[in-house]
């Protein structure tokens, strides 16, 4: 059994869920409360996957009891796989599974990169022996603080951490903010740094660790700032599938059926071939079929129109099958999280609990969604207008910021009306949790 820790994982929890569904392996979603109630010990769970999102928020929701439960789970033989924020959570100042800490950026520009990076791979039991390099996706990654030789000598425990992959070169689709930096003139990198003090080339490309692994008690951890679960990223997907296959025993990995799971998405291009890691490449969920939830289908259409407006205003742009890119002035991560959560809701099976939930709270959700769409439409139009007006005739920045906070909450942590809608959809999903 694979468990996915759902809390504080808007967007990224769905990315992991999408990939795991398509392995065909049995899985369940767990919450911070489940961890506190020792559900990790009671269930037949062998792997805990912690998706991206704020590591600090996850730690706060787990509280001391949940943190200790995860540590016990790994110490007693479980495997912990953390992506991005889930990787940061496991470091020395979080769960303490890994003795390394997290490193910091000199500026936000170096953090706000997304797309693929060419990486060198190590020879390790968790890496396919035929792979020496891979094109791995990152989405606004953190950084590991790799110890110096002096630190290794002072704290030998840190030397037991294995580096599985290191960043090397930018791939063609790498962005910083909303700039496709690989497509910029080569001299722009030096010019921007010399003239404006802005470093476009991320420092993490200088051979820094992308994926690390190690042991904790009888168990193990794999921490990756690369999102190996990204759809249609074949080299990353192959590594992820291989890791799962290596962790699971032959007895476990032979039980591939996940029939009857309430989260299985009909029509999502399920591949279910985890044993053949060469061809495991999860696609993104497909919602282009009749849903059991017509009210949600209608709201999805309204939200799609909002995204079309954003594209027309050149404030957002299609990026991948599952993600829209966005202008730096727009809260694109929250918008994407809402779109994906609503898309997932459309493919959930019609169990009684969801029928009842929709009857009791569906009208209120629809009203709130339409209010959010109306408010965001006005804000996007005003945001575009601000770019066209002079400073003297522009809209008050204070008004724009107040509206943005009402709609989207805090820049790093989300919230606002959008956060409330995502929470509703999370509750709708979790009604099928075992």
GROMACS .gro file of C-alpha atoms in nm:
model
  434
    1UNK     CA    1   0.000   0.000   0.000
    2UNK     CA    2   0.118   0.350  -0.088
    3UNK     CA    3  -0.004   0.644   0.121
    4UNK     CA    4  -0.017   1.005  -0.003
    5UNK     CA    5  -0.008   1.279   0.262
    6UNK     CA    6  -0.264   1.530   0.137
    7UNK     CA    7  -0.238   1.833   0.366
    8UNK     CA    8  -0.094   2.163   0.234
    9UNK     CA    9  -0.047   2.015  -0.115
   10UNK     CA   10  -0.264   2.223  -0.350
   11UNK     CA   11  -0.188   2.125  -0.709
   12UNK     CA   12   0.104   1.899  -0.611
   13UNK     CA   13  -0.107   1.642  -0.428
   14UNK     CA   14  -0.308   1.595  -0.747
   15UNK     CA   15   0.013   1.553  -0.943
   16UNK     CA   16   0.121   1.263  -0.718
   17UNK     CA   17  -0.229   1.113  -0.712
   18UNK     CA   18  -0.244   1.125  -1.092
   19UNK     CA   19   0.087   0.939  -1.121
   20UNK     CA   20   0.009   0.677  -0.855
   21UNK     CA   21  -0.334   0.596  -0.999
   22UNK     CA   22  -0.161   0.509  -1.324
   23UNK     CA   23   0.085   0.271  -1.159
   24UNK     CA   24  -0.203   0.039  -1.076
   25UNK     CA   25  -0.061  -0.005  -0.724
   26UNK     CA   26  -0.297   0.002  -0.425
   27UNK     CA   27  -0.291   0.336  -0.244
   28UNK     CA   28  -0.479   0.557  -0.005
   29UNK     CA   29  -0.482   0.924   0.091
   30UNK     CA   30  -0.388   1.013   0.448
   31UNK     CA   31  -0.408   1.341   0.637
   32UNK     CA   32  -0.207   1.497   0.917
   33UNK     CA   33  -0.483   1.388   1.154
   34UNK     CA   34  -0.448   1.028   1.033
   35UNK     CA   35  -0.077   1.044   1.113
   36UNK     CA   36  -0.151   1.178   1.460
   37UNK     CA   37  -0.394   0.891   1.514
   38UNK     CA   38  -0.123   0.638   1.419
   39UNK     CA   39  -0.297   0.527   1.098
   40UNK     CA   40   0.045   0.478   0.934
   41UNK     CA   41   0.114   0.198   1.182
   42UNK     CA   42  -0.231   0.039   1.160
   43UNK     CA   43  -0.253   0.011   0.781
   44UNK     CA   44  -0.044  -0.205   0.549
   45UNK     CA   45   0.152   0.097   0.426
   46UNK     CA   46   0.499   0.049   0.288
   47UNK     CA   47   0.560   0.387   0.120
   48UNK     CA   48   0.454   0.734   0.232
   49UNK     CA   49   0.469   0.997  -0.044
   50UNK     CA   50   0.465   1.361   0.059
   51UNK     CA   51   0.390   1.593  -0.236
   52UNK     CA   52   0.509   1.947  -0.295
   53UNK     CA   53   0.366   2.248  -0.116
   54UNK     CA   54   0.484   2.442   0.187
   55UNK     CA   55   0.696   2.223   0.415
   56UNK     CA   56   0.635   2.465   0.700
   57UNK     CA   57   0.259   2.440   0.661
   58UNK     CA   58   0.280   2.061   0.653
   59UNK     CA   59   0.487   2.056   0.973
   60UNK     CA   60   0.241   2.290   1.147
   61UNK     CA   61  -0.052   2.068   1.051
   62UNK     CA   62   0.125   1.748   1.155
   63UNK     CA   63   0.219   1.895   1.493
   64UNK     CA   64   0.461   1.709   1.716
   65UNK     CA   65   0.247   1.396   1.736
   66UNK     CA   66   0.221   1.359   1.357
   67UNK     CA   67   0.592   1.430   1.309
   68UNK     CA   68   0.683   1.160   1.560
   69UNK     CA   69   0.444   0.917   1.388
   70UNK     CA   70   0.615   0.964   1.051
   71UNK     CA   71   0.958   0.925   1.211
   72UNK     CA   72   0.841   0.597   1.373
   73UNK     CA   73   0.698   0.479   1.041
   74UNK     CA   74   1.032   0.520   0.865
   75UNK     CA   75   1.239   0.403   1.161
   76UNK     CA   76   1.040   0.079   1.168
   77UNK     CA   77   1.106   0.004   0.801
   78UNK     CA   78   0.882   0.232   0.596
   79UNK     CA   79   0.994   0.433   0.294
   80UNK     CA   80   0.944   0.810   0.270
   81UNK     CA   81   0.940   0.980  -0.071
   82UNK     CA   82   0.924   1.358  -0.062
   83UNK     CA   83   0.891   1.587  -0.361
   84UNK     CA   84   0.992   1.954  -0.339
   85UNK     CA   85   0.813   2.082  -0.023
   86UNK     CA   86   0.780   1.720   0.088
   87UNK     CA   87   1.158   1.686   0.049
   88UNK     CA   88   1.221   2.000   0.253
   89UNK     CA   89   0.989   1.872   0.527
   90UNK     CA   90   1.213   1.567   0.585
   91UNK     CA   91   1.534   1.768   0.641
   92UNK     CA   92   1.707   1.842   0.971
   93UNK     CA   93   1.479   2.129   1.076
   94UNK     CA   94   1.161   1.936   0.992
   95UNK     CA   95   1.107   1.564   1.039
   96UNK     CA   96   1.479   1.510   1.085
   97UNK     CA   97   1.489   1.199   0.865
   98UNK     CA   98   1.785   1.345   0.676
   99UNK     CA   99   2.072   1.518   0.862
  100UNK     CA  100   2.117   1.777   0.584
  101UNK     CA  101   1.947   2.116   0.599
  102UNK     CA  102   1.789   2.335   0.334
  103UNK     CA  103   1.989   2.599   0.152
  104UNK     CA  104   1.869   2.949   0.071
  105UNK     CA  105   1.860   3.159  -0.243
  106UNK     CA  106   2.027   3.493  -0.286
  107UNK     CA  107   1.714   3.617  -0.463
  108UNK     CA  108   1.367   3.494  -0.555
  109UNK     CA  109   1.462   3.497  -0.925
  110UNK     CA  110   1.681   3.192  -0.869
  111UNK     CA  111   1.395   3.005  -0.701
  112UNK     CA  112   1.122   3.089  -0.951
  113UNK     CA  113   1.239   2.858  -1.224
  114UNK     CA  114   1.032   2.586  -1.391
  115UNK     CA  115   1.070   2.333  -1.667
  116UNK     CA  116   1.336   2.071  -1.729
  117UNK     CA  117   1.704   2.060  -1.634
  118UNK     CA  118   1.966   1.818  -1.766
  119UNK     CA  119   2.103   1.620  -1.471
  120UNK     CA  120   2.383   1.373  -1.406
  121UNK     CA  121   2.275   1.051  -1.233
  122UNK     CA  122   2.475   0.843  -0.987
  123UNK     CA  123   2.517   0.468  -0.990
  124UNK     CA  124   2.280   0.364  -0.714
  125UNK     CA  125   2.031   0.082  -0.649
  126UNK     CA  126   1.750   0.339  -0.680
  127UNK     CA  127   1.858   0.456  -1.028
  128UNK     CA  128   1.820   0.239  -1.342
  129UNK     CA  129   2.167   0.112  -1.427
  130UNK     CA  130   2.122   0.207  -1.794
  131UNK     CA  131   2.077   0.577  -1.711
  132UNK     CA  132   2.368   0.816  -1.661
  133UNK     CA  133   2.185   1.138  -1.745
  134UNK     CA  134   1.823   1.249  -1.739
  135UNK     CA  135   1.609   1.547  -1.830
  136UNK     CA  136   1.427   1.618  -1.500
  137UNK     CA  137   1.141   1.862  -1.431
  138UNK     CA  138   1.151   2.126  -1.158
  139UNK     CA  139   0.869   2.354  -1.052
  140UNK     CA  140   0.999   2.635  -0.829
  141UNK     CA  141   1.240   2.407  -0.639
  142UNK     CA  142   1.411   2.448  -0.306
  143UNK     CA  143   1.775   2.357  -0.248
  144UNK     CA  144   1.961   2.108  -0.032
  145UNK     CA  145   2.244   2.241   0.181
  146UNK     CA  146   2.521   2.000   0.086
  147UNK     CA  147   2.781   1.992   0.367
  148UNK     CA  148   3.140   2.103   0.314
  149UNK     CA  149   3.433   1.868   0.375
  150UNK     CA  150   3.486   2.032   0.714
  151UNK     CA  151   3.122   1.964   0.808
  152UNK     CA  152   3.155   1.602   0.694
  153UNK     CA  153   3.453   1.558   0.926
  154UNK     CA  154   3.272   1.718   1.218
  155UNK     CA  155   2.944   1.529   1.155
  156UNK     CA  156   3.021   1.194   0.982
  157UNK     CA  157   2.648   1.107   0.982
  158UNK     CA  158   2.594   1.361   0.704
  159UNK     CA  159   2.830   1.168   0.479
  160UNK     CA  160   2.586   0.875   0.468
  161UNK     CA  161   2.345   1.077   0.254
  162UNK     CA  162   2.367   0.965  -0.110
  163UNK     CA  163   2.334   1.210  -0.399
  164UNK     CA  164   2.135   1.041  -0.676
  165UNK     CA  165   2.117   1.331  -0.922
  166UNK     CA  166   2.291   1.665  -0.977
  167UNK     CA  167   2.175   1.962  -1.186
  168UNK     CA  168   2.389   2.053  -1.486
  169UNK     CA  169   2.238   2.244  -1.779
  170UNK     CA  170   1.916   2.421  -1.871
  171UNK     CA  171   1.682   2.236  -2.105
  172UNK     CA  172   1.488   2.408  -2.382
  173UNK     CA  173   1.168   2.463  -2.181
  174UNK     CA  174   1.321   2.621  -1.868
  175UNK     CA  175   1.159   2.943  -1.751
  176UNK     CA  176   1.250   3.198  -1.485
  177UNK     CA  177   0.928   3.367  -1.376
  178UNK     CA  178   0.755   3.397  -1.717
  179UNK     CA  179   1.072   3.431  -1.926
  180UNK     CA  180   1.185   3.135  -2.143
  181UNK     CA  181   1.548   3.183  -2.045
  182UNK     CA  182   1.692   2.922  -2.281
  183UNK     CA  183   1.558   3.129  -2.571
  184UNK     CA  184   1.721   3.454  -2.457
  185UNK     CA  185   2.040   3.575  -2.629
  186UNK     CA  186   2.346   3.427  -2.454
  187UNK     CA  187   2.485   3.773  -2.373
  188UNK     CA  188   2.167   3.862  -2.184
  189UNK     CA  189   2.279   3.658  -1.883
  190UNK     CA  190   2.597   3.861  -1.831
  191UNK     CA  191   2.433   4.191  -1.928
  192UNK     CA  192   2.147   4.157  -1.680
  193UNK     CA  193   2.384   4.060  -1.401
  194UNK     CA  194   2.631   4.344  -1.473
  195UNK     CA  195   2.374   4.615  -1.546
  196UNK     CA  196   2.090   4.525  -1.310
  197UNK     CA  197   2.241   4.286  -1.058
  198UNK     CA  198   1.991   4.014  -1.158
  199UNK     CA  199   2.119   3.660  -1.204
  200UNK     CA  200   1.910   3.477  -1.465
  201UNK     CA  201   2.115   3.159  -1.467
  202UNK     CA  202   2.014   2.969  -1.151
  203UNK     CA  203   2.303   2.885  -0.917
  204UNK     CA  204   2.159   2.540  -0.854
  205UNK     CA  205   2.275   2.443  -1.203
  206UNK     CA  206   2.632   2.443  -1.075
  207UNK     CA  207   2.625   2.072  -0.989
  208UNK     CA  208   2.400   2.101  -0.685
  209UNK     CA  209   2.200   1.798  -0.565
  210UNK     CA  210   1.858   1.744  -0.718
  211UNK     CA  211   1.775   1.408  -0.553
  212UNK     CA  212   1.923   1.257  -0.236
  213UNK     CA  213   1.856   0.938  -0.040
  214UNK     CA  214   1.955   0.770   0.283
  215UNK     CA  215   1.851   0.540   0.565
  216UNK     CA  216   1.671   0.622   0.887
  217UNK     CA  217   1.650   0.334   1.131
  218UNK     CA  218   1.525   0.029   0.939
  219UNK     CA  219   1.366   0.245   0.670
  220UNK     CA  220   1.477   0.481   0.397
  221UNK     CA  221   1.401   0.821   0.250
  222UNK     CA  222   1.419   0.962  -0.102
  223UNK     CA  223   1.406   1.342  -0.126
  224UNK     CA  224   1.369   1.504  -0.466
  225UNK     CA  225   1.342   1.868  -0.563
  226UNK     CA  226   1.269   1.737  -0.910
  227UNK     CA  227   0.901   1.647  -0.957
  228UNK     CA  228   0.953   1.294  -1.089
  229UNK     CA  229   0.574   1.249  -1.094
  230UNK     CA  230   0.528   1.516  -1.365
  231UNK     CA  231   0.301   1.389  -1.648
  232UNK     CA  232   0.460   1.320  -1.986
  233UNK     CA  233   0.814   1.350  -1.852
  234UNK     CA  234   0.940   1.004  -1.954
  235UNK     CA  235   1.290   1.004  -1.803
  236UNK     CA  236   1.164   1.135  -1.468
  237UNK     CA  237   0.870   0.893  -1.475
  238UNK     CA  238   1.104   0.602  -1.547
  239UNK     CA  239   1.318   0.687  -1.242
  240UNK     CA  240   1.009   0.726  -1.021
  241UNK     CA  241   0.867   0.392  -1.135
  242UNK     CA  242   1.203   0.223  -1.083
  243UNK     CA  243   1.228   0.361  -0.729
  244UNK     CA  244   0.883   0.228  -0.641
  245UNK     CA  245   0.968  -0.108  -0.792
  246UNK     CA  246   1.293  -0.129  -0.593
  247UNK     CA  247   1.126  -0.038  -0.265
  248UNK     CA  248   0.842  -0.285  -0.300
  249UNK     CA  249   0.918  -0.652  -0.255
  250UNK     CA  250   0.835  -0.899  -0.534
  251UNK     CA  251   0.537  -1.013  -0.334
  252UNK     CA  252   0.406  -0.658  -0.298
  253UNK     CA  253   0.473  -0.548  -0.655
  254UNK     CA  254   0.291  -0.847  -0.800
  255UNK     CA  255  -0.037  -0.724  -0.646
  256UNK     CA  256  -0.092  -0.446  -0.895
  257UNK     CA  257  -0.467  -0.421  -0.908
  258UNK     CA  258  -0.626  -0.111  -0.759
  259UNK     CA  259  -0.980  -0.203  -0.862
  260UNK     CA  260  -1.254  -0.047  -0.660
  261UNK     CA  261  -1.049   0.244  -0.527
  262UNK     CA  262  -1.282   0.547  -0.501
  263UNK     CA  263  -1.019   0.773  -0.653
  264UNK     CA  264  -0.963   0.588  -0.980
  265UNK     CA  265  -1.025   0.827  -1.268
  266UNK     CA  266  -1.221   0.679  -1.555
  267UNK     CA  267  -1.081   0.792  -1.890
  268UNK     CA  268  -0.754   0.924  -1.749
  269UNK     CA  269  -0.530   0.721  -1.977
  270UNK     CA  270  -0.439   0.467  -1.710
  271UNK     CA  271  -0.125   0.277  -1.805
  272UNK     CA  272  -0.084   0.047  -1.502
  273UNK     CA  273   0.248  -0.092  -1.616
  274UNK     CA  274   0.470  -0.014  -1.319
  275UNK     CA  275   0.653  -0.346  -1.359
  276UNK     CA  276   0.771  -0.229  -1.699
  277UNK     CA  277   0.947   0.091  -1.595
  278UNK     CA  278   1.065   0.151  -1.951
  279UNK     CA  279   0.715   0.247  -2.066
  280UNK     CA  280   0.557   0.397  -1.753
  281UNK     CA  281   0.472   0.755  -1.850
  282UNK     CA  282   0.160   0.887  -1.676
  283UNK     CA  283  -0.060   1.123  -1.878
  284UNK     CA  284  -0.279   1.394  -1.731
  285UNK     CA  285  -0.641   1.327  -1.631
  286UNK     CA  286  -0.902   1.354  -1.904
  287UNK     CA  287  -1.230   1.519  -1.810
  288UNK     CA  288  -1.378   1.518  -2.161
  289UNK     CA  289  -1.654   1.269  -2.088
  290UNK     CA  290  -1.990   1.261  -1.913
  291UNK     CA  291  -1.952   1.334  -1.544
  292UNK     CA  292  -2.175   1.234  -1.256
  293UNK     CA  293  -2.162   1.593  -1.133
  294UNK     CA  294  -2.331   1.827  -1.391
  295UNK     CA  295  -2.311   2.129  -1.159
  296UNK     CA  296  -1.933   2.086  -1.138
  297UNK     CA  297  -1.914   2.045  -1.516
  298UNK     CA  298  -2.091   2.381  -1.558
  299UNK     CA  299  -1.856   2.551  -1.312
  300UNK     CA  300  -1.555   2.400  -1.493
  301UNK     CA  301  -1.683   2.560  -1.814
  302UNK     CA  302  -1.707   2.897  -1.639
  303UNK     CA  303  -1.355   2.860  -1.500
  304UNK     CA  304  -1.224   2.765  -1.845
  305UNK     CA  305  -1.368   3.091  -1.979
  306UNK     CA  306  -1.179   3.280  -1.709
  307UNK     CA  307  -0.856   3.112  -1.821
  308UNK     CA  308  -0.931   3.202  -2.184
  309UNK     CA  309  -0.969   3.565  -2.077
  310UNK     CA  310  -0.636   3.550  -1.896
  311UNK     CA  311  -0.473   3.416  -2.213
  312UNK     CA  312  -0.635   3.689  -2.426
  313UNK     CA  313  -0.502   3.951  -2.183
  314UNK     CA  314  -0.155   3.792  -2.204
  315UNK     CA  315  -0.149   3.742  -1.827
  316UNK     CA  316  -0.146   3.362  -1.843
  317UNK     CA  317  -0.043   3.121  -2.117
  318UNK     CA  318  -0.074   2.745  -2.187
  319UNK     CA  319   0.238   2.571  -2.059
  320UNK     CA  320   0.177   2.195  -2.046
  321UNK     CA  321  -0.116   1.953  -2.054
  322UNK     CA  322  -0.181   2.028  -1.686
  323UNK     CA  323  -0.032   2.373  -1.617
  324UNK     CA  324  -0.077   2.733  -1.728
  325UNK     CA  325   0.216   2.969  -1.700
  326UNK     CA  326   0.152   3.318  -1.567
  327UNK     CA  327   0.270   3.676  -1.561
  328UNK     CA  328   0.456   3.756  -1.239
  329UNK     CA  329   0.177   3.991  -1.130
  330UNK     CA  330  -0.081   3.711  -1.134
  331UNK     CA  331  -0.139   3.450  -0.861
  332UNK     CA  332  -0.107   3.167  -1.112
  333UNK     CA  333  -0.027   2.886  -0.870
  334UNK     CA  334  -0.361   2.927  -0.690
  335UNK     CA  335  -0.554   2.950  -1.017
  336UNK     CA  336  -0.387   2.632  -1.143
  337UNK     CA  337  -0.456   2.454  -0.814
  338UNK     CA  338  -0.827   2.540  -0.834
  339UNK     CA  339  -0.851   2.430  -1.198
  340UNK     CA  340  -0.684   2.097  -1.129
  341UNK     CA  341  -0.885   2.027  -0.811
  342UNK     CA  342  -1.208   2.091  -1.003
  343UNK     CA  343  -1.090   1.870  -1.291
  344UNK     CA  344  -1.019   1.587  -1.046
  345UNK     CA  345  -1.365   1.630  -0.889
  346UNK     CA  346  -1.525   1.569  -1.228
  347UNK     CA  347  -1.380   1.218  -1.252
  348UNK     CA  348  -1.460   1.100  -0.900
  349UNK     CA  349  -1.703   0.807  -0.871
  350UNK     CA  350  -2.056   0.890  -0.745
  351UNK     CA  351  -2.053   0.740  -0.397
  352UNK     CA  352  -2.335   0.818  -0.151
  353UNK     CA  353  -2.123   1.046   0.067
  354UNK     CA  354  -2.041   1.271  -0.226
  355UNK     CA  355  -2.403   1.279  -0.344
  356UNK     CA  356  -2.512   1.393   0.003
  357UNK     CA  357  -2.230   1.647   0.030
  358UNK     CA  358  -2.322   1.800  -0.305
  359UNK     CA  359  -2.691   1.818  -0.213
  360UNK     CA  360  -2.615   1.994   0.117
  361UNK     CA  361  -2.329   2.221   0.016
  362UNK     CA  362  -2.319   2.227  -0.364
  363UNK     CA  363  -2.533   2.538  -0.413
  364UNK     CA  364  -2.321   2.739  -0.170
  365UNK     CA  365  -2.004   2.620  -0.345
  366UNK     CA  366  -2.144   2.717  -0.686
  367UNK     CA  367  -2.239   3.064  -0.561
  368UNK     CA  368  -1.892   3.116  -0.413
  369UNK     CA  369  -1.724   2.990  -0.729
  370UNK     CA  370  -1.923   3.230  -0.949
  371UNK     CA  371  -1.841   3.520  -0.714
  372UNK     CA  372  -1.473   3.426  -0.731
  373UNK     CA  373  -1.479   3.404  -1.112
  374UNK     CA  374  -1.653   3.742  -1.134
  375UNK     CA  375  -1.404   3.905  -0.895
  376UNK     CA  376  -1.102   3.750  -1.066
  377UNK     CA  377  -1.228   3.854  -1.409
  378UNK     CA  378  -1.248   4.215  -1.289
  379UNK     CA  379  -0.908   4.193  -1.125
  380UNK     CA  380  -0.742   4.052  -1.439
  381UNK     CA  381  -0.895   4.327  -1.653
  382UNK     CA  382  -0.778   4.591  -1.405
  383UNK     CA  383  -0.434   4.432  -1.390
  384UNK     CA  384  -0.406   4.456  -1.769
  385UNK     CA  385  -0.535   4.812  -1.766
  386UNK     CA  386  -0.266   4.908  -1.513
  387UNK     CA  387  -0.003   4.806  -1.768
  388UNK     CA  388  -0.154   5.045  -2.024
  389UNK     CA  389  -0.197   5.355  -1.807
  390UNK     CA  390   0.057   5.608  -1.691
  391UNK     CA  391   0.152   5.622  -1.324
  392UNK     CA  392  -0.066   5.930  -1.265
  393UNK     CA  393  -0.381   5.780  -1.414
  394UNK     CA  394  -0.336   5.423  -1.294
  395UNK     CA  395  -0.546   5.227  -1.047
  396UNK     CA  396  -0.440   5.253  -0.684
  397UNK     CA  397  -0.186   4.979  -0.602
  398UNK     CA  398  -0.342   4.951  -0.256
  399UNK     CA  399  -0.683   4.871  -0.405
  400UNK     CA  400  -0.532   4.613  -0.641
  401UNK     CA  401  -0.341   4.447  -0.356
  402UNK     CA  402  -0.648   4.440  -0.128
  403UNK     CA  403  -0.851   4.271  -0.402
  404UNK     CA  404  -0.572   4.025  -0.474
  405UNK     CA  405  -0.554   3.928  -0.106
  406UNK     CA  406  -0.930   3.882  -0.088
  407UNK     CA  407  -0.923   3.655  -0.392
  408UNK     CA  408  -0.598   3.464  -0.339
  409UNK     CA  409  -0.466   3.523   0.014
  410UNK     CA  410  -0.095   3.523   0.093
  411UNK     CA  411   0.159   3.505  -0.189
  412UNK     CA  412   0.345   3.203  -0.048
  413UNK     CA  413   0.064   3.019   0.128
  414UNK     CA  414  -0.253   3.098  -0.065
  415UNK     CA  415  -0.593   3.137   0.094
  416UNK     CA  416  -0.867   3.390   0.020
  417UNK     CA  417  -1.176   3.293  -0.176
  418UNK     CA  418  -0.969   3.066  -0.399
  419UNK     CA  419  -0.832   2.879  -0.097
  420UNK     CA  420  -1.185   2.826   0.038
  421UNK     CA  421  -1.295   2.674  -0.294
  422UNK     CA  422  -0.993   2.442  -0.300
  423UNK     CA  423  -1.070   2.332   0.057
  424UNK     CA  424  -1.428   2.247  -0.045
  425UNK     CA  425  -1.299   2.036  -0.335
  426UNK     CA  426  -1.045   1.866  -0.107
  427UNK     CA  427  -1.327   1.771   0.131
  428UNK     CA  428  -1.528   1.639  -0.164
  429UNK     CA  429  -1.234   1.423  -0.270
  430UNK     CA  430  -1.159   1.297   0.081
  431UNK     CA  431  -1.511   1.166   0.126
  432UNK     CA  432  -1.387   0.863  -0.068
  433UNK     CA  433  -1.086   0.816   0.160
  434UNK     CA  434  -1.066   0.474   0.316
   0.00000   0.00000   0.00000
